[in-house]
Amino acid sequence: AQSVTQLGSHVSVSEGALVLLRCNYSSSVPPYLFWYVQYPNQGLQLLLKYTSAATLVKGINGFEAEFKKSETSFHLTKPSAHMSDAAEYFCAVSDRNTDKLIFGTGTRLQVFP
Amino acid sequence: DAGVIQSPRHEVTEMGQEVTLRCKPISGHNSLFWYRQTMMRGLELLIYFNNNVPIDDSGMPEDRFSAKMPNASFSTLKIQPSEPRDSAVYFCASSLVAELSYEQYFGPGTRLTVT
């Protein structure tokens, strides 16, 4: 069965610093992978997705993620954090047998001035 | 497109009362998902529908919870009777399940408080 593990429930960075949010997946078939962002009091919004095309995926707001099969990872990065990036981020993997998305437990990103 | 629409946005009710949450998916989407989010348990999938048919309701916590999707543009999640531990944010999401396209689009959620 597919699963995702997000290392670090909280990550804090200074404004302008590199953002790195970690996600490792487990899947018996080539996965589709997603990153979602949730701002306070809002629903989840799709940041980017990997669907077996290019391994480096660019998303909205300057975020990108790299699919590494050898490491079973799909880490999310942004070169320079902005205060508006403060939110909770969820990694997810598709379960193509059931059409469900399997979500990680989330990582809360704090950005300090 | 207006996105996924949920109503009400906030609901405060007393224990024992019936609560009905509503969802309008994105037009043309063929799958609909109900989630619950709490601090303690995170994001939980309650039930999902494909082409208006319930496919997996294993996440529904107990018989007090029921969900329907009478047509492609409307779904309800009902709790009867409600209990304080049902307090959470309930999200509806929809997707068009097709090759290379499994992403879900979430509504703004309904914040339920049961006193």
CSV table of C-alpha atoms in Angstrom, one decimal:
chain,number,residue,atom,x,y,z
A,1,ALA,CA,0.0,0.0,0.0
A,2,GLN,CA,1.1,3.5,-0.7
A,3,SER,CA,2.2,5.8,2.1
A,4,VAL,CA,4.1,9.1,2.7
A,5,THR,CA,6.3,10.2,5.5
A,6,GLN,CA,7.0,13.9,6.2
A,7,LEU,CA,10.0,14.3,8.4
A,8,GLY,CA,9.6,17.2,10.8
A,9,SER,CA,6.2,18.5,11.9
A,10,HIS,CA,7.6,22.0,12.3
A,11,VAL,CA,10.2,23.8,10.2
A,12,SER,CA,11.4,27.4,10.9
A,13,VAL,CA,13.5,29.5,8.6
A,14,SER,CA,14.4,33.1,8.3
A,15,GLU,CA,13.0,35.3,5.6
A,16,GLY,CA,15.3,34.9,2.5
A,17,ALA,CA,16.6,31.5,3.6
A,18,LEU,CA,16.3,28.2,1.8
A,19,VAL,CA,13.1,26.2,2.4
A,20,LEU,CA,13.4,22.4,2.5
A,21,LEU,CA,10.4,20.3,3.4
A,22,ARG,CA,11.0,16.5,3.3
A,23,CYS,CA,8.8,13.8,2.0
A,24,ASN,CA,9.5,10.1,1.5
A,25,TYR,CA,7.0,7.8,-0.2
A,26,SER,CA,6.3,4.1,-0.3
A,27,SER,CA,4.6,2.8,-3.4
A,28,SER,CA,4.5,-0.6,-5.2
A,29,VAL,CA,3.9,1.1,-8.5
A,30,PRO,CA,5.3,4.3,-10.1
A,31,PRO,CA,3.6,6.9,-8.0
A,32,TYR,CA,2.0,10.2,-8.7
A,33,LEU,CA,3.1,12.6,-6.0
A,34,PHE,CA,1.7,16.0,-4.9
A,35,TRP,CA,2.4,18.8,-2.6
A,36,TYR,CA,-0.4,20.9,-1.1
A,37,VAL,CA,-0.3,24.0,1.0
A,38,GLN,CA,-2.9,25.1,3.6
A,39,TYR,CA,-3.0,28.7,4.7
A,40,PRO,CA,-4.8,29.4,8.0
A,41,ASN,CA,-8.5,28.9,7.9
A,42,GLN,CA,-8.4,27.8,4.3
A,43,GLY,CA,-8.7,24.5,2.3
A,44,LEU,CA,-5.7,22.7,0.8
A,45,GLN,CA,-4.3,24.2,-2.4
A,46,LEU,CA,-2.3,22.2,-5.0
A,47,LEU,CA,1.3,23.5,-5.2
A,48,LEU,CA,2.7,21.0,-7.7
A,49,LYS,CA,2.4,17.5,-8.9
A,50,TYR,CA,4.7,14.8,-10.3
A,51,THR,CA,3.2,12.4,-12.9
A,52,SER,CA,6.2,10.6,-14.3
A,53,ALA,CA,7.3,13.2,-16.7
A,54,ALA,CA,10.2,15.5,-15.7
A,55,THR,CA,11.7,14.6,-12.4
A,56,LEU,CA,12.1,18.3,-11.4
A,57,VAL,CA,8.7,19.8,-11.0
A,58,LYS,CA,8.0,23.5,-10.7
A,59,GLY,CA,5.0,24.8,-8.9
A,60,ILE,CA,3.3,28.0,-7.9
A,61,ASN,CA,4.9,30.7,-5.7
A,62,GLY,CA,8.5,29.7,-6.6
A,63,PHE,CA,8.3,26.2,-5.1
A,64,GLU,CA,9.7,23.1,-6.8
A,65,ALA,CA,10.2,19.5,-5.9
A,66,GLU,CA,12.5,16.8,-7.3
A,67,PHE,CA,11.4,13.2,-7.7
A,68,LYS,CA,14.3,10.8,-6.7
A,69,LYS,CA,13.4,7.2,-7.3
A,70,SER,CA,16.6,5.9,-5.7
A,71,GLU,CA,15.8,7.7,-2.5
A,72,THR,CA,12.0,7.3,-2.7
A,73,SER,CA,11.9,11.1,-2.0
A,74,PHE,CA,10.0,14.1,-3.2
A,75,HIS,CA,11.3,17.0,-1.2
A,76,LEU,CA,9.9,20.5,-1.6
A,77,THR,CA,12.2,23.4,-1.9
A,78,LYS,CA,12.2,27.2,-2.4
A,79,PRO,CA,15.4,29.2,-2.7
A,80,SER,CA,14.3,32.2,-0.7
A,81,ALA,CA,11.5,32.1,1.9
A,82,HIS,CA,9.0,34.8,2.1
A,83,MET,CA,6.8,35.7,5.1
A,84,SER,CA,3.7,34.8,3.1
A,85,ASP,CA,5.0,31.2,2.8
A,86,ALA,CA,4.1,30.5,6.4
A,87,ALA,CA,1.5,27.7,6.2
A,88,GLU,CA,1.1,24.0,6.6
A,89,TYR,CA,2.4,21.8,3.7
A,90,PHE,CA,1.2,18.3,2.9
A,91,CYS,CA,2.8,15.7,0.7
A,92,ALA,CA,0.5,13.1,-0.9
A,93,VAL,CA,0.8,10.0,-3.1
A,94,SER,CA,-2.0,8.7,-5.3
A,95,ASP,CA,-3.5,5.3,-4.8
A,96,ARG,CA,-4.2,4.5,-8.4
A,97,ASN,CA,-6.1,1.3,-7.4
A,98,THR,CA,-8.7,3.4,-5.5
A,99,ASP,CA,-8.4,7.0,-6.8
A,100,LYS,CA,-7.6,8.2,-3.3
A,101,LEU,CA,-4.7,10.4,-2.3
A,102,ILE,CA,-2.7,9.3,0.7
A,103,PHE,CA,-1.7,12.4,2.7
A,104,GLY,CA,1.3,12.8,5.0
A,105,THR,CA,0.8,14.3,8.5
A,106,GLY,CA,1.9,17.8,7.3
A,107,THR,CA,4.8,20.2,8.1
A,108,ARG,CA,4.1,23.6,9.5
A,109,LEU,CA,6.5,26.2,8.1
A,110,GLN,CA,7.3,29.3,10.1
A,111,VAL,CA,9.1,32.2,8.5
A,112,PHE,CA,10.8,34.7,10.8
A,113,PRO,CA,11.8,38.2,9.7
B,1,ASP,CA,-15.0,28.1,-12.3
B,2,ALA,CA,-16.1,28.8,-8.8
B,3,GLY,CA,-14.2,25.9,-7.3
B,4,VAL,CA,-15.6,23.5,-4.8
B,5,ILE,CA,-18.4,25.2,-2.7
B,6,GLN,CA,-19.2,24.2,0.8
B,7,SER,CA,-21.9,25.4,3.1
B,8,PRO,CA,-22.2,26.5,5.8
B,9,ARG,CA,-18.7,27.9,6.4
B,10,HIS,CA,-19.3,27.8,10.2
B,11,GLU,CA,-21.8,25.7,12.2
B,12,VAL,CA,-22.3,25.8,15.9
B,13,THR,CA,-24.7,23.3,17.4
B,14,GLU,CA,-25.6,21.6,20.6
B,15,MET,CA,-24.9,18.0,21.4
B,16,GLY,CA,-27.6,15.7,20.1
B,17,GLN,CA,-28.7,18.0,17.2
B,18,GLU,CA,-28.6,16.9,13.6
B,19,VAL,CA,-25.9,18.6,11.4
B,20,THR,CA,-25.9,18.6,7.6
B,21,LEU,CA,-22.9,19.8,5.6
B,22,ARG,CA,-23.2,20.5,1.9
B,23,CYS,CA,-20.8,20.4,-1.0
B,24,LYS,CA,-21.0,21.3,-4.6
B,25,PRO,CA,-18.1,19.9,-6.6
B,26,ILE,CA,-16.4,21.4,-9.6
B,27,SER,CA,-18.5,20.9,-12.7
B,28,GLY,CA,-17.3,17.9,-14.7
B,29,HIS,CA,-15.4,16.2,-11.9
B,30,ASN,CA,-16.3,12.6,-11.3
B,31,SER,CA,-15.0,11.9,-7.8
B,32,LEU,CA,-15.9,13.6,-4.5
B,33,PHE,CA,-14.2,13.2,-1.2
B,34,TRP,CA,-15.2,14.1,2.4
B,35,TYR,CA,-12.3,14.8,4.9
B,36,ARG,CA,-12.2,15.7,8.5
B,37,GLN,CA,-9.3,17.7,10.0
B,38,THR,CA,-8.5,18.0,13.7
B,39,MET,CA,-5.4,19.0,15.6
B,40,MET,CA,-5.2,15.5,17.2
B,41,ARG,CA,-5.8,13.3,14.2
B,42,GLY,CA,-4.8,15.5,11.3
B,43,LEU,CA,-6.5,15.0,7.9
B,44,GLU,CA,-8.7,12.0,7.7
B,45,LEU,CA,-10.6,10.7,4.6
B,46,LEU,CA,-14.2,9.8,5.7
B,47,ILE,CA,-15.8,8.7,2.4
B,48,TYR,CA,-15.5,9.1,-1.3
B,49,PHE,CA,-17.7,8.8,-4.3
B,50,ASN,CA,-17.1,8.0,-7.9
B,51,ASN,CA,-19.8,8.8,-10.4
B,52,ASN,CA,-22.1,9.5,-7.5
B,53,VAL,CA,-21.6,6.0,-6.1
B,54,PRO,CA,-20.0,5.5,-2.6
B,55,ILE,CA,-16.8,3.6,-3.1
B,56,ASP,CA,-15.1,3.6,0.2
B,57,ASP,CA,-16.7,4.6,3.5
B,58,SER,CA,-14.3,2.9,5.8
B,59,GLY,CA,-13.2,6.2,7.3
B,60,MET,CA,-16.7,7.1,8.5
B,61,PRO,CA,-16.3,7.0,12.3
B,62,GLU,CA,-19.6,5.5,13.2
B,63,ASP,CA,-23.2,5.1,12.3
B,64,ARG,CA,-24.0,8.6,13.3
B,65,PHE,CA,-22.3,9.7,10.2
B,66,SER,CA,-23.9,9.3,6.7
B,67,ALA,CA,-23.2,10.8,3.3
B,68,LYS,CA,-25.1,11.0,0.1
B,69,MET,CA,-24.5,12.1,-3.4
B,70,PRO,CA,-27.9,12.3,-5.2
B,71,ASN,CA,-26.4,13.8,-8.3
B,72,ALA,CA,-23.1,14.9,-9.9
B,73,SER,CA,-23.4,18.4,-8.5
B,74,PHE,CA,-24.3,17.9,-4.9
B,75,SER,CA,-23.3,15.9,-1.8
B,76,THR,CA,-24.2,16.0,1.9
B,77,LEU,CA,-22.5,14.8,5.0
B,78,LYS,CA,-24.9,14.3,7.9
B,79,ILE,CA,-24.2,13.8,11.6
B,80,GLN,CA,-27.1,12.6,13.7
B,81,PRO,CA,-26.9,12.9,16.7
B,82,SER,CA,-23.8,15.2,16.9
B,83,GLU,CA,-21.3,15.0,19.8
B,84,PRO,CA,-18.6,17.4,21.0
B,85,ARG,CA,-15.9,15.1,19.7
B,86,ASP,CA,-17.3,15.7,16.2
B,87,SER,CA,-16.0,19.3,16.4
B,88,ALA,CA,-13.6,19.7,13.5
B,89,VAL,CA,-13.1,21.3,10.1
B,90,TYR,CA,-14.8,19.2,7.4
B,91,PHE,CA,-13.5,19.5,3.8
B,92,CYS,CA,-15.0,18.4,0.6
B,93,ALA,CA,-12.8,17.8,-2.4
B,94,SER,CA,-13.4,16.8,-6.0
B,95,SER,CA,-11.3,15.5,-8.8
B,96,LEU,CA,-11.5,14.3,-12.4
B,97,VAL,CA,-9.9,10.9,-12.2
B,98,ALA,CA,-8.1,10.2,-15.4
B,99,GLU,CA,-4.7,9.2,-16.6
B,100,LEU,CA,-2.1,11.7,-15.3
B,101,SER,CA,-4.7,13.6,-13.3
B,102,TYR,CA,-5.5,12.5,-9.8
B,103,GLU,CA,-5.2,15.9,-8.1
B,104,GLN,CA,-8.0,16.9,-5.8
B,105,TYR,CA,-9.4,20.4,-5.4
B,106,PHE,CA,-10.5,21.3,-2.0
B,107,GLY,CA,-13.3,23.5,-0.8
B,108,PRO,CA,-12.8,26.1,2.0
B,109,GLY,CA,-14.2,23.8,4.6
B,110,THR,CA,-16.9,23.9,7.2
B,111,ARG,CA,-15.8,24.6,10.8
B,112,LEU,CA,-18.2,22.6,13.1
B,113,THR,CA,-18.4,23.2,16.8
B,114,VAL,CA,-20.6,21.0,18.9
B,115,THR,CA,-21.2,22.2,22.4
